[in-house]
Coordinates of C-alpha atoms in Angstrom, one line a residue:
M20 CA 23.5 -22.0 -23.3
T21 CA 21.1 -22.7 -26.2
E22 CA 18.1 -22.9 -23.8
N23 CA 19.0 -19.6 -22.3
L24 CA 19.4 -18.0 -25.7
L25 CA 16.0 -19.3 -26.8
R26 CA 14.4 -17.9 -23.6
I27 CA 16.0 -14.5 -24.3
L28 CA 14.8 -14.6 -27.9
N29 CA 11.3 -15.6 -26.8
A30 CA 11.2 -12.8 -24.3
L31 CA 12.4 -10.2 -26.9
L32 CA 9.9 -11.6 -29.4
A33 CA 7.0 -11.3 -26.8
I34 CA 8.0 -7.7 -26.0
L35 CA 8.2 -6.9 -29.7
I36 CA 4.9 -8.5 -30.6
G37 CA 3.1 -7.1 -27.5
S38 CA 4.4 -3.5 -27.9
G39 CA 4.0 -3.6 -31.7
G40 CA 0.5 -5.0 -31.4
V41 CA -0.6 -2.2 -29.0
V42 CA 0.9 0.4 -31.4
A43 CA -0.7 -1.2 -34.4
L44 CA -4.1 -1.4 -32.6
F45 CA -4.2 2.3 -31.7
Y46 CA -2.8 3.4 -35.1
G47 CA -5.4 1.3 -36.9
L48 CA -8.3 2.5 -34.8
N49 CA -7.1 6.1 -35.2
L50 CA -7.0 5.7 -39.0
L51 CA -10.5 4.2 -38.9
V52 CA -11.9 7.0 -36.9
E53 CA -10.3 9.6 -39.2
R54 CA -12.6 8.4 -42.0
F55 CA -15.8 9.5 -40.0
P56 CA -17.3 12.9 -40.4
K57 CA -15.8 15.6 -38.1
P58 CA -18.6 15.6 -35.4
W59 CA -18.4 11.8 -35.1
R60 CA -14.6 11.9 -35.1
Q61 CA -14.5 14.2 -32.1
R62 CA -16.8 11.9 -30.2
L63 CA -15.2 8.6 -31.1
L64 CA -11.5 9.6 -30.9
P65 CA -11.3 9.7 -27.0
W66 CA -12.9 6.3 -26.8
V67 CA -10.2 4.9 -29.2
Y68 CA -7.6 5.5 -26.5
M69 CA -9.8 4.9 -23.5
G70 CA -11.7 1.9 -24.9
P71 CA -9.0 -0.8 -24.4
A72 CA -8.2 0.4 -20.9
V73 CA -11.9 0.4 -20.0
L74 CA -12.4 -3.1 -21.4
L75 CA -9.4 -4.4 -19.5
L76 CA -10.5 -2.8 -16.2
T77 CA -14.0 -4.2 -16.7
A78 CA -12.7 -7.7 -17.4
Y79 CA -10.0 -7.8 -14.7
L80 CA -11.4 -5.6 -12.0
V81 CA -15.1 -4.8 -12.3
L82 CA -16.4 -8.2 -13.2
P83 CA -14.3 -10.1 -10.6
T84 CA -15.4 -7.6 -8.0
L85 CA -19.1 -8.2 -8.8
R86 CA -18.4 -12.0 -8.8
T87 CA -16.7 -11.8 -5.4
L88 CA -19.7 -9.8 -4.0
Y89 CA -22.1 -12.5 -5.4
I90 CA -20.1 -15.4 -3.9
S91 CA -20.0 -13.7 -0.5
F92 CA -23.7 -14.5 0.0
F93 CA -23.2 -18.3 -0.6
D94 CA -21.7 -21.2 1.4
R95 CA -18.2 -22.5 1.1
R96 CA -18.9 -24.2 -2.2
S97 CA -21.1 -21.4 -3.6
L98 CA -24.1 -23.8 -3.9
D99 CA -26.5 -22.7 -1.1
F100 CA -27.6 -19.1 -0.5
V101 CA -26.8 -18.1 3.1
G102 CA -27.5 -14.4 3.0
V103 CA -25.4 -12.3 5.4
K104 CA -24.1 -15.3 7.5
N105 CA -20.6 -14.9 6.1
Y106 CA -20.6 -11.2 7.1
I107 CA -21.9 -12.1 10.5
F108 CA -19.0 -14.6 10.8
A109 CA -16.5 -11.9 9.8
F110 CA -17.6 -9.6 12.5
T111 CA -18.1 -12.2 15.3
N112 CA -15.4 -14.8 14.8
E113 CA -12.7 -14.5 17.4
D114 CA -9.8 -14.9 14.8
M115 CA -11.5 -12.2 12.6
L116 CA -11.8 -9.8 15.6
I117 CA -8.1 -10.3 16.3
A118 CA -7.4 -9.5 12.6
F119 CA -9.5 -6.3 12.8
R120 CA -7.7 -5.3 16.0
N121 CA -4.3 -5.9 14.4
N122 CA -5.3 -3.9 11.3
L123 CA -6.4 -1.0 13.5
L124 CA -3.1 -1.1 15.3
W125 CA -1.3 -1.1 11.9
L126 CA -3.4 1.8 10.7
V127 CA -2.6 4.0 13.7
L128 CA 1.1 3.2 14.1
V129 CA 2.2 2.7 10.5
T130 CA 0.3 5.7 9.2
G131 CA 1.0 8.0 12.1
L132 CA 4.7 7.2 12.5
S133 CA 5.5 6.9 8.8
V134 CA 3.9 10.3 8.0
S135 CA 5.2 12.0 11.1
L136 CA 8.8 10.7 10.6
G137 CA 8.6 11.5 6.9
L138 CA 7.5 15.1 7.6
V139 CA 10.2 15.7 10.3
I140 CA 12.9 14.3 8.1
A141 CA 11.7 16.3 5.1
V142 CA 11.9 19.5 7.1
L143 CA 15.3 18.7 8.6
V144 CA 17.1 17.5 5.4
D145 CA 15.8 20.6 3.6
R146 CA 18.4 22.5 5.7
V147 CA 21.5 20.5 5.1
R148 CA 24.1 20.4 2.3
Y149 CA 24.0 16.7 1.8
E150 CA 20.2 16.6 1.3
A151 CA 20.3 14.4 -1.8
V152 CA 22.5 11.8 -0.1
A153 CA 20.4 11.7 3.0
K154 CA 17.1 11.4 1.0
S155 CA 18.6 8.6 -1.1
L156 CA 19.6 6.6 2.0
I157 CA 16.3 7.0 3.7
F158 CA 14.3 6.3 0.5
L159 CA 16.5 3.2 -0.4
P160 CA 14.3 0.6 1.5
M161 CA 11.5 1.4 -1.0
A162 CA 13.6 -0.3 -3.7
I163 CA 13.2 -3.6 -1.7
S164 CA 10.1 -5.7 -2.1
F165 CA 7.9 -6.5 0.9
V166 CA 9.1 -10.1 0.7
G167 CA 12.8 -9.1 0.5
A168 CA 12.4 -6.7 3.4
S169 CA 10.7 -9.4 5.5
V170 CA 13.6 -11.9 4.8
I171 CA 16.1 -9.2 5.9
W172 CA 14.2 -8.5 9.1
R173 CA 13.8 -12.2 9.9
F174 CA 17.6 -12.2 10.4
V175 CA 17.3 -9.0 12.5
Y176 CA 14.7 -10.7 14.7
A177 CA 16.3 -14.1 14.8
F178 CA 16.1 -15.7 18.3
Q179 CA 18.2 -18.3 20.1
P180 CA 17.6 -19.4 23.7
S181 CA 19.7 -17.8 26.4
G182 CA 23.2 -19.2 26.5
Y183 CA 23.4 -19.8 22.7
E184 CA 25.1 -17.5 20.3
Q185 CA 22.7 -14.9 18.9
I186 CA 22.7 -14.5 15.1
G187 CA 19.9 -11.9 15.1
L188 CA 21.2 -8.3 15.2
L189 CA 18.6 -7.1 17.7
N190 CA 19.1 -10.0 20.2
A191 CA 22.8 -9.6 19.9
L192 CA 22.4 -6.0 21.0
V193 CA 20.0 -7.0 23.8
T194 CA 22.3 -9.8 25.2
G195 CA 25.3 -7.5 24.7
F196 CA 23.7 -5.2 27.4
G197 CA 23.3 -8.2 29.7
A198 CA 19.6 -8.8 29.1
D199 CA 17.9 -12.1 28.1
P200 CA 17.2 -12.6 24.3
V201 CA 13.6 -11.8 23.2
G202 CA 11.5 -13.9 20.8
W203 CA 10.3 -10.9 18.8
L204 CA 8.1 -12.9 16.5
V205 CA 6.8 -15.5 19.0
D206 CA 6.1 -13.2 22.0
R207 CA 2.6 -11.9 21.6
T208 CA 3.6 -8.7 23.4
F209 CA 6.1 -7.7 20.7
N210 CA 5.3 -9.7 17.5
N211 CA 2.8 -7.3 16.0
L212 CA 4.9 -4.3 16.8
A213 CA 7.9 -6.1 15.2
L214 CA 6.0 -6.5 12.0
I215 CA 4.7 -2.9 12.0
A216 CA 8.3 -1.7 12.4
I217 CA 9.2 -3.2 9.0
M218 CA 6.5 -1.3 7.1
I219 CA 7.5 1.9 8.9
W220 CA 11.1 1.3 7.8
L221 CA 9.9 0.7 4.2
Y222 CA 7.5 3.7 3.8
T223 CA 9.0 6.5 5.8
G224 CA 11.2 7.3 2.8
F225 CA 8.1 7.3 0.6
C226 CA 6.3 9.8 2.8
M227 CA 9.5 11.9 3.1
V228 CA 9.9 12.3 -0.7
L229 CA 6.3 13.5 -1.2
L230 CA 6.3 15.8 1.8
S231 CA 9.7 17.2 0.9
S232 CA 8.3 18.5 -2.4
A233 CA 5.5 20.2 -0.4
V234 CA 7.9 21.7 2.1
K235 CA 10.0 23.2 -0.7
G236 CA 6.8 24.8 -2.1
V237 CA 6.3 26.8 1.1
P238 CA 7.0 30.5 0.1
K239 CA 10.3 31.7 1.6
D240 CA 8.9 35.2 2.1
V241 CA 6.1 33.9 4.3
I242 CA 8.7 32.1 6.5
E243 CA 10.9 35.2 6.7
A244 CA 7.9 37.4 7.6
A245 CA 7.0 34.9 10.4
R246 CA 10.6 35.2 11.7
M247 CA 10.5 39.0 11.6
D248 CA 7.3 38.8 13.6
G249 CA 9.2 36.9 16.3
A250 CA 8.0 33.4 15.6
N251 CA 10.5 30.6 16.6
E252 CA 11.2 27.5 14.4
L253 CA 8.6 25.4 16.2
Q254 CA 5.9 28.0 15.7
I255 CA 6.9 28.4 12.1
F256 CA 6.5 24.6 11.7
W257 CA 3.1 24.3 13.3
R258 CA 1.5 27.6 12.3
V259 CA 3.0 28.3 8.9
M260 CA 4.3 25.1 7.2
I261 CA 1.6 22.7 8.4
P262 CA -1.4 24.8 7.2
I263 CA 0.3 25.4 3.8
I264 CA 1.2 21.7 3.2
R265 CA -2.0 20.3 4.7
P266 CA -3.5 19.2 1.3
T267 CA -0.3 17.1 0.5
L268 CA -0.3 15.8 4.1
T269 CA -3.8 14.6 3.7
V270 CA -3.1 12.9 0.4
V271 CA 0.0 11.1 1.8
T272 CA -1.9 10.0 5.0
T273 CA -4.9 8.6 3.0
T274 CA -2.5 6.9 0.6
M275 CA -0.7 5.2 3.6
V276 CA -4.1 4.1 4.9
V277 CA -4.8 2.3 1.7
F278 CA -1.4 0.7 1.7
V279 CA -1.8 -0.5 5.3
L280 CA -5.3 -1.9 4.7
K281 CA -3.9 -4.1 1.9
V282 CA -0.8 -5.3 3.9
F283 CA -0.3 -9.0 3.5
D284 CA 3.2 -9.9 2.4
I285 CA 5.0 -9.0 5.7
V286 CA 2.6 -11.0 7.8
F287 CA 2.7 -14.0 5.5
V288 CA 6.5 -14.2 5.3
M289 CA 7.3 -13.4 8.9
T290 CA 4.7 -15.3 10.9
G291 CA 2.1 -16.8 8.5
G292 CA -0.5 -15.0 10.6
K293 CA 0.2 -17.3 13.6
L294 CA 0.4 -16.2 17.2
D295 CA -2.3 -13.5 16.8
T296 CA -0.6 -11.6 14.0
D297 CA -3.3 -12.1 11.3
V298 CA -4.6 -9.0 9.5
I299 CA -7.7 -8.8 7.3
A300 CA -5.9 -9.6 4.0
S301 CA -4.1 -12.6 5.5
R302 CA -7.3 -13.9 7.0
M303 CA -9.0 -13.6 3.7
I304 CA -6.3 -15.7 2.0
K305 CA -6.6 -18.4 4.8
E306 CA -10.4 -18.7 4.5
M307 CA -10.3 -18.8 0.7
F308 CA -7.3 -20.9 -0.1
T309 CA -6.4 -22.8 3.1
Y310 CA -9.9 -23.7 4.3
R311 CA -11.4 -23.5 0.8
D312 CA -14.3 -21.5 2.1
F313 CA -14.9 -19.2 -0.8
G314 CA -18.0 -17.6 0.7
R315 CA -16.3 -16.4 3.8
G316 CA -13.2 -15.4 1.9
S317 CA -15.3 -13.4 -0.5
A318 CA -17.1 -11.7 2.3
I319 CA -13.8 -10.6 3.9
A320 CA -12.6 -9.4 0.5
T321 CA -15.8 -7.3 0.2
I322 CA -15.3 -5.8 3.6
L323 CA -11.7 -4.9 2.8
L324 CA -12.9 -3.3 -0.5
L325 CA -15.6 -1.3 1.3
A326 CA -13.0 -0.1 3.8
V327 CA -10.7 1.2 1.0
I328 CA -13.3 2.9 -1.1
P329 CA -14.0 5.9 1.2
V330 CA -10.3 6.6 1.5
M331 CA -9.9 6.5 -2.3
V332 CA -12.9 8.8 -2.8
T333 CA -11.3 11.2 -0.4
N334 CA -8.1 11.1 -2.3
I335 CA -9.8 11.7 -5.7
R336 CA -11.8 14.7 -4.3
R337 CA -8.6 16.1 -2.9
F338 CA -6.8 15.8 -6.3
R339 CA -9.7 17.5 -8.0
Q340 CA -9.7 20.3 -5.4
Q341 CA -6.0 20.9 -6.0
E342 CA -6.5 21.0 -9.7
L343 CA -9.3 23.6 -9.3
N344 CA -7.1 25.7 -7.0
R345 CA -4.2 25.9 -9.5

């Protein structure tokens, strides 16, 4: 009891000191800047609030990124310069090619199905009385971590040989219809699709919430005018709604692409990347921390970063365009 009380007090003290320290830092810097002449004050004041964030980003993001890029040109112990050999390995090694193939499959299926289902659900629940309840239930998986969701789905996919009692929900249904149980996570025909289904289950609600706000922003008079002109509901959806919500649709799609490129937890918990289920991120972890080859691991990390950057730039440009159009 005493130990738990001490831990709680330490946590509260850490929060108090941390929060109080941040407030004191900004307040003190603000007072210092106020003593400068007005022209200098106007120039320095933004940096008072941006400076700490810029320093932290530089220390924990920019410098490690540059260090990773540097290491990617060296061997496993970062002693001998090997040039682009690590990058050649990344694009020619059989296991890496499987990881690239899997990531492409994840990109197409997770992004396509999550956004499509989210959009369809957003349009449908907009027309029912219990909209809030339906949205809450569909969005609920987002409250679960990737690891927690993976543990849940391990029970769903649990497999026992034919003749044994099936504790997995999916195989219980399969055997209930008279078919043989399926090793969803060990059969190479299904295992990647089984992992992909988990992320679709997690992120469909996320896409639905964002797209629902866009659907509600479609002017009602435009829809009524289309109906008066004889357009049916499918034509209204494709020719009226989709063009109007296209900017939001683009942002949601590109955001999902970034999420999918970084996926790691589901693969690590469910299969550990075995049986041809590796993705780029899981392969990077293996090369760096399992095989202790920091050069190859850093090269894979750099490739992953370069794949994410164009999508992020597209998102930023889209946000700026939306701000200018307001």
